[in-house]
Amino acid sequence: MRRNAWLLVIILIALLLGVNNTIYYFTTKDTLEDRLQHEMESVAKQIEISIELSRNGAEEYQEQIGRELRVASIATQYALSPDVEKVSNAQLVELSKKLDMVGITLLKRTPDNIYLYKSSIPKQIGYKTSSWKPWYQAFNQLYDEHRVTIDWGQSLTNFWTGPFEFATTDTSSIQKWGYYFDGTTNYMIDPFISYDSRQRDYDNATGVERLISQTLKENQTLSEITIINPETFPKGEKTTTITDNGEELEHMTQNPIINGNYTYKHNDDVKNVALANESNKTVSQDTVINGKHVVKLFIPVDITDKVASMLDENGQPLNRYVIALVSDYATIQQTLDKQFGNIVLIIVVVTGLSLLALYFIVSAYRKSQDKLIRKAQETYLDEINGLFQSIRAQRHDFVNHVQTISSLAELGKTNELKAYASDLTGEIRQMNDIINIGNPAIAALIRAKSLQAEVLKVDFQTEFHDMNQMGLGMKSLDMTRLLGNLIDNAFDEVLKYGEEQRTVHIEASQQQGFYQFAVSNTCLQADELMSKPLFQAGYTSKKDGHSGLGLHIVKSIVDQYKGIINLAVNEPNVVTFIIKVPN
């Protein structure tokens, strides 16, 4: 039975180690995932700052181009007649070359529209602008008020320009147009340049695309960075319109993907982009895309200064865009695999060491228990033999006692006879009281302790009632260990005091359903004992040389028999240990 108990303890220890390390593994997993997300958010913040700086720089550069277009417009105005009918397309071609423009177009206003009336590029002539929203609104404001007040684009004195955009008259090219009108001509001047001739070199050197490419190279955990237009992204395709000549015109300012690539696509992307945009909080997604386990973050970025290069589906500037970061989970998995290997090794090593330590502890405990039991058995046998020896000695000396009594009687020494008889009667009565206890083991123990008390000059008093039926209850060996340790503990305590204070009293009786033992002794610090861990193994208030196991053994025996033990201080300077054991 004990082997099974120890085996159960070993199994429980192994399970505890396994559970503990499993918890540690998943805690580490959560920590690494949180760290990855924090790193991604940190990188995203850096990217956000860099993108905003790059975008603001690009916007500033576009404004410089806008000023260049305004200067070109003023130069064109001075070079041409104020009457559009007196201006030729050839003049516009020549001016375009001199001013380093892609082309120059003149717009004429009619009661119902504004036309591209003359141009250095013939294919532009004849286009109506009433469908160009919000460009047409800006044209009318220039004609009527000589200034533009719409919420996007660049407005200067008598001038307005929009962002780089695909051209209606040439859907394959990206251009930027400037519009100038001060009221001194009957036409609006429109010089324009191409993206390739101005903005592309700047973007290649310092633009957002270069920034994204460089960031991906420097951060091995990142797989993709995407700048998303949250307003047009749900459509899933670029915004286009059909020009007057039937060509499809793409509006780059309204593209769902503003910058970066979008190859890691997921069905929840639209929902997550919308959630990040509406809540203005980072949204995280842990999923599998393109066969890879990835973590995807959607981070909203507010636009403080509205720009014309990022518009919603209605052509209005965005208030916010979303950065999508994709990180490969493999970096975490590699760390976890390594950690898991370490954990398995730790479990094996710690389990092995624990089992080895447990083996030595169990062996030492068993040896200690065997030693205590063997000592108790030897003491038990010595006490039984001593009791029998005392009885035999009394019987052996009986004849001598009778002869002595007879001689004293013949000599008429009555007083001496009474004294001798009294001593002899007391000794016989004491022995009879011990024998009448009813249990040989207890009787032998009490006799041995009585002799010890005489030597130590301890007033040792005993009271036993109805103890002759203990054979069916507690084992005699356990009983002698229990009482022996209590009495020894009491002797040790009273020996601290003078002979007149050395009092130990033991009382035992059989009650209804249990046996009760009470061992009392003098103790001048009785009240202080109530707060001490008296039954804890190793605890002792005595000097060196005591193991502190006496009361612990008593408690163990009482627990073994489902009994209870209490400490009582019912009299001043007297402590009593009360034990109840079911019979």
Coordinates of C-alpha atoms in Angstrom, one line a residue:
M1 CA 0.0 0.0 0.0
R2 CA 2.8 2.4 0.9
R3 CA 4.6 1.6 -2.4
N4 CA 1.5 2.5 -4.3
A5 CA 1.2 5.8 -2.3
W6 CA 4.8 6.7 -3.2
L7 CA 4.2 5.8 -6.8
L8 CA 1.2 8.0 -6.8
V9 CA 3.3 10.9 -5.4
I10 CA 5.9 10.4 -8.1
I11 CA 3.2 10.4 -10.8
L12 CA 1.7 13.6 -9.3
I13 CA 5.1 15.3 -9.2
A14 CA 5.7 14.4 -12.9
L15 CA 2.2 15.6 -13.8
L16 CA 2.7 18.8 -11.8
L17 CA 6.0 19.5 -13.6
G18 CA 4.4 18.8 -17.0
V19 CA 1.4 21.1 -16.3
N20 CA 3.7 23.8 -14.9
N21 CA 6.0 23.7 -17.9
T22 CA 3.0 23.5 -20.3
I23 CA 1.6 26.6 -18.7
Y24 CA 5.0 28.2 -19.0
Y25 CA 5.1 27.2 -22.7
F26 CA 1.8 28.8 -23.5
T27 CA 2.6 31.8 -21.3
T28 CA 5.8 32.2 -23.4
K29 CA 3.8 31.9 -26.5
D30 CA 1.4 34.7 -25.5
T31 CA 4.4 36.8 -24.4
L32 CA 6.1 36.3 -27.8
E33 CA 2.9 37.1 -29.6
D34 CA 2.4 40.3 -27.6
R35 CA 6.0 41.2 -28.1
L36 CA 5.6 40.7 -31.9
Q37 CA 2.5 42.8 -31.9
H38 CA 4.2 45.6 -29.9
E39 CA 7.2 45.4 -32.3
M40 CA 4.9 45.6 -35.2
E41 CA 3.0 48.5 -33.7
S42 CA 6.4 50.2 -33.0
V43 CA 7.5 49.6 -36.5
A44 CA 4.1 50.8 -37.7
K45 CA 4.5 54.0 -35.7
Q46 CA 7.9 54.6 -37.2
I47 CA 6.5 53.8 -40.7
E48 CA 3.6 56.2 -40.0
I49 CA 5.9 59.0 -39.0
S50 CA 8.2 58.3 -42.0
I51 CA 5.3 58.0 -44.4
E52 CA 3.8 61.3 -43.1
L53 CA 7.1 63.0 -43.5
S54 CA 7.6 61.5 -47.0
R55 CA 4.0 62.3 -48.0
N56 CA 4.2 65.9 -46.6
G57 CA 7.5 66.3 -48.4
A58 CA 5.9 65.0 -51.6
E59 CA 3.0 67.4 -51.1
E60 CA 5.4 70.3 -50.5
Y61 CA 7.2 69.3 -53.7
Q62 CA 3.9 69.3 -55.6
E63 CA 3.2 72.7 -54.3
Q64 CA 6.5 73.9 -55.6
I65 CA 5.5 72.4 -58.9
G66 CA 2.2 74.3 -58.6
R67 CA 4.1 77.5 -58.1
E68 CA 6.2 76.7 -61.2
L69 CA 3.0 76.1 -63.2
R70 CA 1.7 79.5 -62.0
V71 CA 4.9 81.2 -63.1
A72 CA 4.6 79.5 -66.5
S73 CA 0.9 80.6 -66.7
I74 CA 1.9 84.3 -66.1
A75 CA 4.7 84.0 -68.6
T76 CA 2.2 82.6 -71.1
Q77 CA -0.2 85.4 -70.4
Y78 CA 2.4 88.0 -71.2
A79 CA 3.5 86.3 -74.4
L80 CA 0.0 85.9 -75.8
S81 CA -2.8 88.1 -77.0
P82 CA -5.6 88.5 -74.4
D83 CA -8.1 87.4 -77.1
V84 CA -8.1 83.7 -77.5
E85 CA -9.1 84.1 -81.2
K86 CA -5.8 85.8 -81.9
V87 CA -3.8 83.0 -80.3
S88 CA -2.5 80.1 -82.5
N89 CA -1.8 76.5 -81.5
A90 CA 1.7 77.0 -83.0
Q91 CA 2.4 79.7 -80.4
L92 CA 1.4 77.4 -77.6
V93 CA 3.7 74.7 -79.0
E94 CA 6.6 77.2 -79.0
L95 CA 5.8 78.5 -75.5
S96 CA 5.6 74.9 -74.1
K97 CA 9.1 74.2 -75.3
K98 CA 10.5 77.5 -73.9
L99 CA 8.8 77.0 -70.5
D100 CA 9.7 73.3 -70.3
M101 CA 6.1 72.3 -70.2
V102 CA 4.6 69.1 -71.6
G103 CA 1.9 71.3 -73.1
I104 CA -0.2 74.4 -72.7
T105 CA -4.0 74.5 -73.2
L106 CA -6.4 77.5 -73.2
L107 CA -9.9 77.0 -71.8
K108 CA -12.8 79.0 -73.1
R109 CA -16.0 79.6 -71.1
T110 CA -19.4 79.4 -72.8
P111 CA -22.9 79.8 -71.3
D112 CA -23.3 76.1 -70.7
N113 CA -19.7 74.7 -70.4
I114 CA -16.0 75.3 -70.3
Y115 CA -14.0 73.9 -73.3
L116 CA -10.4 73.0 -74.0
Y117 CA -10.4 75.5 -76.9
K118 CA -6.8 75.7 -78.1
S119 CA -3.7 73.6 -77.2
S120 CA -0.2 72.7 -78.1
I121 CA -1.4 69.1 -78.2
P122 CA -4.2 68.9 -80.9
K123 CA -5.9 65.8 -79.4
Q124 CA -6.9 67.8 -76.4
I125 CA -8.9 70.4 -78.3
G126 CA -12.7 70.2 -78.0
Y127 CA -13.1 68.4 -74.7
K128 CA -15.9 69.6 -72.4
T129 CA -15.1 69.9 -68.7
S130 CA -18.6 70.0 -67.1
S131 CA -18.2 66.3 -66.1
W132 CA -14.8 66.8 -64.4
K133 CA -15.8 67.0 -60.8
P134 CA -14.7 68.9 -58.8
W135 CA -12.4 70.4 -61.4
Y136 CA -15.3 72.1 -63.2
Q137 CA -16.4 73.7 -59.9
A138 CA -12.8 75.1 -59.5
F139 CA -12.8 76.5 -63.1
N140 CA -16.1 78.4 -62.4
Q141 CA -14.8 79.8 -59.2
L142 CA -11.7 81.1 -61.0
Y143 CA -13.8 82.7 -63.7
D144 CA -16.2 84.2 -61.2
E145 CA -14.1 85.0 -58.2
H146 CA -10.5 84.7 -59.4
R147 CA -9.8 82.3 -56.6
V148 CA -10.7 78.7 -55.7
T149 CA -12.2 77.7 -52.2
I150 CA -12.9 74.0 -52.6
D151 CA -11.4 71.8 -49.8
W152 CA -8.5 70.3 -51.8
G153 CA -5.9 71.2 -54.3
Q154 CA -3.5 74.2 -54.2
S155 CA -5.0 77.7 -54.4
L156 CA -2.8 80.7 -55.1
T157 CA -3.7 84.2 -56.3
N158 CA -5.7 83.8 -59.5
F159 CA -4.5 80.2 -59.7
W160 CA -5.5 76.6 -58.7
T161 CA -3.9 73.2 -59.3
G162 CA -4.9 69.7 -58.5
P163 CA -2.7 66.6 -57.8
F164 CA -0.9 64.4 -60.3
E165 CA -3.6 62.3 -62.0
F166 CA -4.2 60.3 -65.2
A167 CA -5.1 62.6 -68.1
T168 CA -8.6 62.5 -69.6
T169 CA -7.1 63.3 -73.0
D170 CA -4.4 60.7 -72.6
T171 CA -5.3 57.9 -70.2
S172 CA -1.9 56.4 -70.3
S173 CA 0.0 59.4 -68.8
I174 CA 0.0 61.0 -65.4
Q175 CA 0.1 64.7 -65.4
K176 CA -0.3 67.8 -63.2
W177 CA -2.2 70.8 -64.5
G178 CA -2.3 74.4 -63.4
Y179 CA -5.1 76.9 -64.1
Y180 CA -4.7 80.7 -64.2
F181 CA -7.2 83.4 -64.8
D182 CA -7.0 87.0 -63.6
G183 CA -9.8 88.6 -65.7
T184 CA -7.5 90.3 -68.2
T185 CA -8.0 87.6 -70.9
N186 CA -11.1 85.9 -72.2
Y187 CA -9.5 82.4 -71.6
M188 CA -8.0 80.4 -68.8
I189 CA -4.4 79.3 -69.2
D190 CA -3.6 75.7 -68.5
P191 CA 0.1 74.7 -68.5
F192 CA 0.9 71.1 -67.5
I193 CA 3.8 68.8 -66.8
S194 CA 4.2 65.0 -66.6
Y195 CA 4.8 62.9 -63.5
D196 CA 7.8 61.3 -65.2
S197 CA 9.5 64.7 -65.8
R198 CA 9.1 66.0 -62.3
Q199 CA 7.7 63.9 -59.5
R200 CA 8.9 60.4 -60.3
D201 CA 12.6 61.1 -59.6
Y202 CA 11.6 62.7 -56.2
D203 CA 9.4 59.7 -55.3
N204 CA 12.1 57.2 -56.3
A205 CA 14.6 59.0 -54.0
T206 CA 12.5 59.8 -51.0
G207 CA 8.9 58.7 -51.7
V208 CA 6.6 56.3 -49.8
E209 CA 7.3 53.4 -52.1
R210 CA 11.0 53.6 -51.5
L211 CA 10.4 53.9 -47.8
I212 CA 8.2 50.8 -47.8
S213 CA 10.8 48.9 -49.8
Q214 CA 13.6 49.9 -47.4
T215 CA 11.6 49.1 -44.3
L216 CA 10.8 45.5 -45.6
K217 CA 14.5 44.9 -46.2
E218 CA 15.5 46.0 -42.8
N219 CA 12.7 44.2 -40.9
Q220 CA 13.0 40.5 -41.7
T221 CA 9.8 39.7 -39.7
L222 CA 7.7 41.9 -42.0
S223 CA 6.3 40.4 -45.2
E224 CA 4.2 43.2 -46.6
I225 CA 3.3 46.9 -46.0
T226 CA 0.2 48.3 -47.6
I227 CA -1.3 51.8 -47.4
I228 CA -5.0 51.5 -47.8
N229 CA -7.7 54.0 -48.8
P230 CA -10.5 52.9 -46.3
E231 CA -13.2 54.7 -48.3
T232 CA -12.6 53.0 -51.7
F233 CA -11.1 49.7 -50.4
P234 CA -14.4 47.9 -50.0
K235 CA -15.0 48.1 -53.8
G236 CA -11.9 46.1 -54.3
E237 CA -11.0 47.7 -57.6
K238 CA -9.6 51.0 -58.9
T239 CA -12.0 53.9 -59.5
T240 CA -12.5 54.6 -63.2
T241 CA -14.7 56.7 -65.5
I242 CA -15.3 56.7 -69.3
T243 CA -13.9 59.7 -71.1
D244 CA -15.7 61.6 -74.0
N245 CA -13.8 59.5 -76.5
G246 CA -14.8 56.2 -74.8
E247 CA -11.6 55.5 -73.0
E248 CA -11.4 54.2 -69.4
L249 CA -9.8 56.7 -67.1
E250 CA -8.2 55.5 -63.9
H251 CA -8.3 57.9 -60.9
M252 CA -5.1 57.3 -59.0
T253 CA -6.1 59.6 -56.2
Q254 CA -9.0 57.3 -55.4
N255 CA -7.1 54.0 -55.7
P256 CA -8.0 51.5 -52.9
I257 CA -4.3 50.7 -52.5
I258 CA -2.5 54.0 -52.1
N259 CA 1.1 52.6 -51.7
G260 CA 2.8 49.3 -51.3
N261 CA 1.7 45.8 -52.4
Y262 CA -1.4 43.9 -51.5
T263 CA -0.7 40.1 -52.0
Y264 CA -1.6 38.9 -48.6
K265 CA -5.4 39.0 -49.1
H266 CA -8.0 37.7 -46.6
N267 CA -11.8 37.7 -46.6
D268 CA -11.9 39.7 -43.4
D269 CA -9.7 42.5 -44.7
V270 CA -12.6 44.8 -45.7
K271 CA -14.2 44.3 -42.3
N272 CA -10.9 44.9 -40.4
V273 CA -10.0 48.0 -42.4
A274 CA -13.5 49.5 -41.8
L275 CA -13.2 48.6 -38.1
A276 CA -9.8 50.3 -37.8
N277 CA -11.0 53.3 -39.7
E278 CA -14.2 53.8 -37.7
S279 CA -12.8 53.0 -34.2
N280 CA -9.5 54.7 -34.9
K281 CA -7.9 51.8 -33.1
T282 CA -5.4 49.1 -34.2
V283 CA -7.0 45.8 -35.3
S284 CA -5.1 42.6 -35.1
Q285 CA -5.6 39.3 -37.0
D286 CA -3.9 36.0 -36.5
T287 CA -4.5 33.8 -39.6
V288 CA -3.2 31.8 -42.5
I289 CA -2.7 33.6 -45.8
N290 CA -1.0 32.1 -48.9
G291 CA -0.2 29.0 -47.0
K292 CA 1.7 31.0 -44.3
H293 CA 0.8 31.6 -40.7
V294 CA 0.9 35.4 -40.3
V295 CA -0.1 38.2 -38.0
K296 CA -1.8 41.1 -39.7
L297 CA -2.2 44.6 -38.1
F298 CA -4.5 47.3 -39.4
I299 CA -3.4 50.7 -38.0
P300 CA -5.4 53.9 -38.7
V301 CA -3.5 57.1 -39.4
D302 CA -5.1 60.5 -39.1
I303 CA -4.5 63.1 -41.8
T304 CA -4.1 66.5 -40.1
D305 CA -3.8 68.5 -43.3
K306 CA -6.2 67.3 -46.0
V307 CA -4.5 66.7 -49.4
A308 CA -5.7 66.2 -52.9
S309 CA -3.7 63.1 -53.5
M310 CA -5.9 60.9 -51.4
L311 CA -9.7 61.2 -52.0
D312 CA -12.8 59.2 -51.3
E313 CA -15.2 57.9 -53.9
N314 CA -16.9 61.3 -54.1
G315 CA -13.6 63.1 -54.7
Q316 CA -13.3 64.5 -51.2
P317 CA -10.1 64.5 -49.2
L318 CA -9.6 61.6 -46.7
N319 CA -9.6 62.2 -43.0
R320 CA -7.7 59.0 -42.3
Y321 CA -5.9 56.1 -44.1
V322 CA -5.0 52.6 -42.8
I323 CA -1.5 51.0 -42.8
A324 CA -1.7 47.2 -43.1
L325 CA 1.4 45.3 -41.8
V326 CA 1.9 41.5 -42.4
S327 CA 4.4 39.7 -40.2
D328 CA 5.5 36.1 -40.7
Y329 CA 4.6 34.0 -37.6
A330 CA 7.6 31.7 -38.4
T331 CA 9.9 33.8 -36.3
I332 CA 7.7 33.2 -33.3
Q333 CA 7.3 29.5 -34.1
Q334 CA 11.0 29.0 -34.3
T335 CA 11.5 30.6 -30.9
L336 CA 8.6 28.5 -29.5
D337 CA 10.1 25.3 -31.0
K338 CA 13.4 26.1 -29.4
Q339 CA 11.6 26.9 -26.2
F340 CA 9.6 23.7 -26.4
G341 CA 12.8 21.7 -26.8
N342 CA 14.2 23.5 -23.7
I343 CA 11.0 22.8 -21.8
V344 CA 11.1 19.1 -22.6
L345 CA 14.7 18.9 -21.5
I346 CA 13.9 20.8 -18.3
I347 CA 11.0 18.4 -17.6
V348 CA 13.1 15.4 -18.2
V349 CA 16.1 16.7 -16.1
V350 CA 13.9 18.1 -13.3
T351 CA 11.7 15.1 -13.2
G352 CA 14.8 12.8 -13.0
L353 CA 16.4 14.9 -10.3
S354 CA 13.1 15.1 -8.4
L355 CA 12.6 11.3 -8.5
L356 CA 16.2 10.8 -7.4
A357 CA 15.8 13.3 -4.6
L358 CA 12.4 11.7 -3.7
Y359 CA 14.0 8.3 -3.6
F360 CA 16.7 9.4 -1.2
I361 CA 14.1 11.3 0.9
V362 CA 11.8 8.2 1.0
S363 CA 14.8 5.9 1.9
A364 CA 15.9 8.3 4.6
Y365 CA 12.4 8.6 5.9
R366 CA 11.9 4.8 6.0
K367 CA 15.2 4.3 7.7
S368 CA 14.2 6.9 10.3
Q369 CA 10.8 5.3 10.8
D370 CA 12.3 1.9 11.0
K371 CA 14.8 3.2 13.5
L372 CA 12.1 4.8 15.6
I373 CA 9.9 1.7 15.5
R374 CA 12.9 -0.6 16.3
K375 CA 13.8 1.7 19.2
A376 CA 10.1 1.7 20.4
Q377 CA 10.0 -2.1 20.1
E378 CA 13.2 -2.4 22.1
T379 CA 11.9 0.0 24.7
Y380 CA 8.6 -1.9 24.8
L381 CA 10.3 -5.2 25.3
D382 CA 12.6 -3.7 28.0
E383 CA 9.7 -2.3 29.8
I384 CA 7.7 -5.6 29.7
N385 CA 10.7 -7.5 30.8
G386 CA 11.3 -4.9 33.6
L387 CA 7.7 -5.3 34.8
F388 CA 7.9 -9.1 34.8
Q389 CA 11.3 -8.8 36.6
S390 CA 9.7 -6.6 39.3
I391 CA 6.9 -9.0 39.8
R392 CA 9.3 -11.9 40.0
A393 CA 11.5 -10.0 42.4
Q394 CA 8.5 -9.3 44.7
R395 CA 7.6 -13.0 44.7
H396 CA 11.3 -13.9 45.3
D397 CA 11.5 -11.5 48.2
F398 CA 8.2 -12.5 49.7
V399 CA 9.7 -15.2 52.1
N400 CA 12.3 -12.6 53.3
H401 CA 9.5 -10.1 53.9
V402 CA 7.5 -12.7 55.9
Q403 CA 10.5 -13.7 58.0
T404 CA 11.3 -10.0 58.7
I405 CA 7.7 -9.4 59.8
S406 CA 7.8 -12.5 62.0
S407 CA 11.0 -11.5 63.7
L408 CA 9.8 -7.9 64.4
A409 CA 6.6 -9.4 65.9
E410 CA 8.5 -11.8 68.2
L411 CA 10.7 -9.0 69.3
G412 CA 7.7 -6.9 70.1
K413 CA 8.9 -4.0 68.0
T414 CA 5.5 -2.8 67.1
N415 CA 6.4 0.6 65.6
E416 CA 9.1 -0.8 63.4
L417 CA 6.7 -3.6 62.3
K418 CA 4.1 -1.0 61.3
A419 CA 6.6 1.1 59.4
Y420 CA 8.0 -1.9 57.6
A421 CA 4.5 -3.2 56.8
S422 CA 3.4 0.2 55.5
D423 CA 6.4 0.4 53.1
L424 CA 5.8 -3.1 51.9
T425 CA 2.1 -2.5 51.4
G426 CA 2.8 0.7 49.5
E427 CA 5.2 -1.0 47.2
I428 CA 2.8 -3.9 46.6
R429 CA -0.1 -1.5 46.1
Q430 CA 1.9 0.5 43.6
M431 CA 2.8 -2.6 41.7
N432 CA -0.8 -3.8 41.8
D433 CA -2.1 -0.5 40.5
I434 CA 0.3 -0.8 37.5
I435 CA -0.7 -4.4 36.9
N436 CA -4.4 -3.5 37.2
I437 CA -4.1 -1.0 34.3
G438 CA -5.2 -4.0 32.2
N439 CA -2.9 -3.5 29.3
P440 CA 0.6 -5.0 29.6
A441 CA 2.2 -2.6 27.3
I442 CA 0.9 0.5 29.1
A443 CA 1.6 -1.1 32.5
A444 CA 5.2 -1.8 31.5
L445 CA 5.6 1.8 30.2
I446 CA 4.1 3.3 33.4
R447 CA 6.4 1.2 35.5
A448 CA 9.4 2.3 33.6
K449 CA 8.4 5.9 33.7
S450 CA 7.7 5.7 37.4
L451 CA 11.2 4.4 38.1
Q452 CA 12.6 7.2 35.9
A453 CA 10.5 9.7 37.8
E454 CA 12.0 8.5 41.1
V455 CA 15.5 9.1 39.8
L456 CA 14.6 12.5 38.4
K457 CA 12.7 13.5 41.5
V458 CA 9.5 14.1 39.6
D459 CA 6.1 13.7 41.2
F460 CA 4.6 11.3 38.7
Q461 CA 0.9 10.6 39.2
T462 CA -1.3 8.2 37.2
E463 CA -5.0 7.4 36.9
F464 CA -6.3 4.7 34.6
H465 CA -9.9 3.6 34.3
D466 CA -11.4 0.8 32.2
M467 CA -8.4 0.3 30.0
N468 CA -8.6 -3.5 29.9
Q469 CA -10.2 -3.8 26.5
M470 CA -7.7 -2.0 24.3
G471 CA -6.6 -5.0 22.3
L472 CA -9.1 -4.3 19.5
G473 CA -8.2 -0.6 19.1
M474 CA -4.8 1.0 18.9
K475 CA -1.7 -1.2 18.5
S476 CA 0.2 -1.6 21.8
L477 CA 3.4 -0.5 20.1
D478 CA 1.7 2.8 18.8
M479 CA 0.2 3.3 22.2
T480 CA 3.5 3.1 24.0
R481 CA 5.1 5.4 21.4
L482 CA 2.3 8.0 21.9
L483 CA 2.3 8.0 25.7
G484 CA 6.0 7.6 25.9
N485 CA 6.7 10.7 23.8
L486 CA 4.1 12.7 25.8
I487 CA 5.6 11.7 29.2
D488 CA 9.2 12.3 28.0
N489 CA 8.2 15.7 26.7
A490 CA 6.5 16.4 30.1
F491 CA 9.6 15.2 32.0
D492 CA 11.9 17.4 29.9
E493 CA 9.7 20.4 30.7
V494 CA 9.4 20.0 34.5
L495 CA 13.2 19.4 34.8
K496 CA 13.6 23.1 34.1
Y497 CA 12.2 23.9 37.5
G498 CA 12.9 23.0 41.2
E499 CA 11.9 19.7 42.7
E500 CA 8.8 21.1 44.4
Q501 CA 7.4 22.1 41.0
R502 CA 8.2 18.9 39.1
T503 CA 4.7 17.5 38.7
V504 CA 3.5 15.2 35.9
H505 CA 0.0 13.7 35.8
I506 CA -1.4 11.2 33.4
E507 CA -5.0 10.2 33.2
A508 CA -6.5 7.7 30.8
S509 CA -10.1 6.3 30.5
Q510 CA -12.4 4.5 28.1
Q511 CA -15.3 6.7 27.1
Q512 CA -18.3 6.0 24.9
G513 CA -16.8 5.3 21.4
F514 CA -13.2 6.6 22.2
Y515 CA -10.2 6.4 24.5
Q516 CA -9.1 9.6 26.2
F517 CA -5.6 10.4 27.4
A518 CA -4.6 13.5 29.3
V519 CA -1.0 14.3 30.1
S520 CA -0.4 17.4 32.3
N521 CA 2.8 19.0 33.6
T522 CA 4.1 22.1 35.1
C523 CA 4.9 24.8 32.6
L524 CA 5.6 28.4 33.6
Q525 CA 5.2 29.6 29.9
A526 CA 2.0 27.7 29.3
D527 CA 0.1 30.6 27.7
E528 CA 2.9 31.1 25.2
L529 CA 2.7 27.6 23.9
M530 CA -0.8 28.2 22.3
S531 CA 0.8 30.2 19.5
K532 CA 3.8 27.8 18.8
P533 CA 3.9 25.2 16.0
L534 CA 4.4 22.4 18.6
F535 CA 3.4 19.6 16.2
Q536 CA 5.7 20.7 13.3
A537 CA 8.6 18.3 12.6
G538 CA 11.8 19.7 13.8
Y539 CA 10.3 22.4 16.1
T540 CA 11.7 22.4 19.6
S541 CA 12.0 25.0 22.4
K542 CA 14.6 22.9 24.2
K543 CA 18.4 23.1 24.1
D544 CA 20.6 21.4 21.6
G545 CA 20.4 17.6 21.4
H546 CA 16.6 17.4 20.9
S547 CA 15.3 16.5 17.4
G548 CA 11.9 18.2 17.8
L549 CA 10.2 15.0 16.6
G550 CA 8.4 13.9 19.8
L551 CA 5.1 15.8 19.5
H552 CA 5.2 15.4 15.7
I553 CA 5.3 11.6 16.1
V554 CA 2.4 11.9 18.6
K555 CA 0.4 13.9 16.1
S556 CA 1.2 11.4 13.3
I557 CA 0.0 8.5 15.4
V558 CA -3.2 10.3 16.4
D559 CA -3.9 11.2 12.8
Q560 CA -3.3 7.6 11.7
Y561 CA -6.1 6.4 14.0
K562 CA -8.4 9.3 13.1
G563 CA -8.1 10.8 16.5
I564 CA -7.7 14.4 17.7
I565 CA -5.2 16.1 19.9
N566 CA -5.6 19.4 21.7
L567 CA -3.5 21.6 23.9
A568 CA -5.3 23.1 27.0
V569 CA -4.3 25.5 29.7
N570 CA -7.0 25.1 32.2
E571 CA -4.9 25.9 35.3
P572 CA -2.2 28.6 35.8
N573 CA 1.3 27.3 34.9
V574 CA -0.1 23.9 33.8
V575 CA -0.3 22.6 30.3
T576 CA -2.4 19.6 29.3
F577 CA -2.3 17.5 26.1
I578 CA -5.7 15.8 25.5
I579 CA -5.9 13.0 23.0
K580 CA -9.1 11.2 21.9
V581 CA -8.8 8.1 19.8
P582 CA -11.8 6.1 18.4
N583 CA -12.1 2.6 19.9

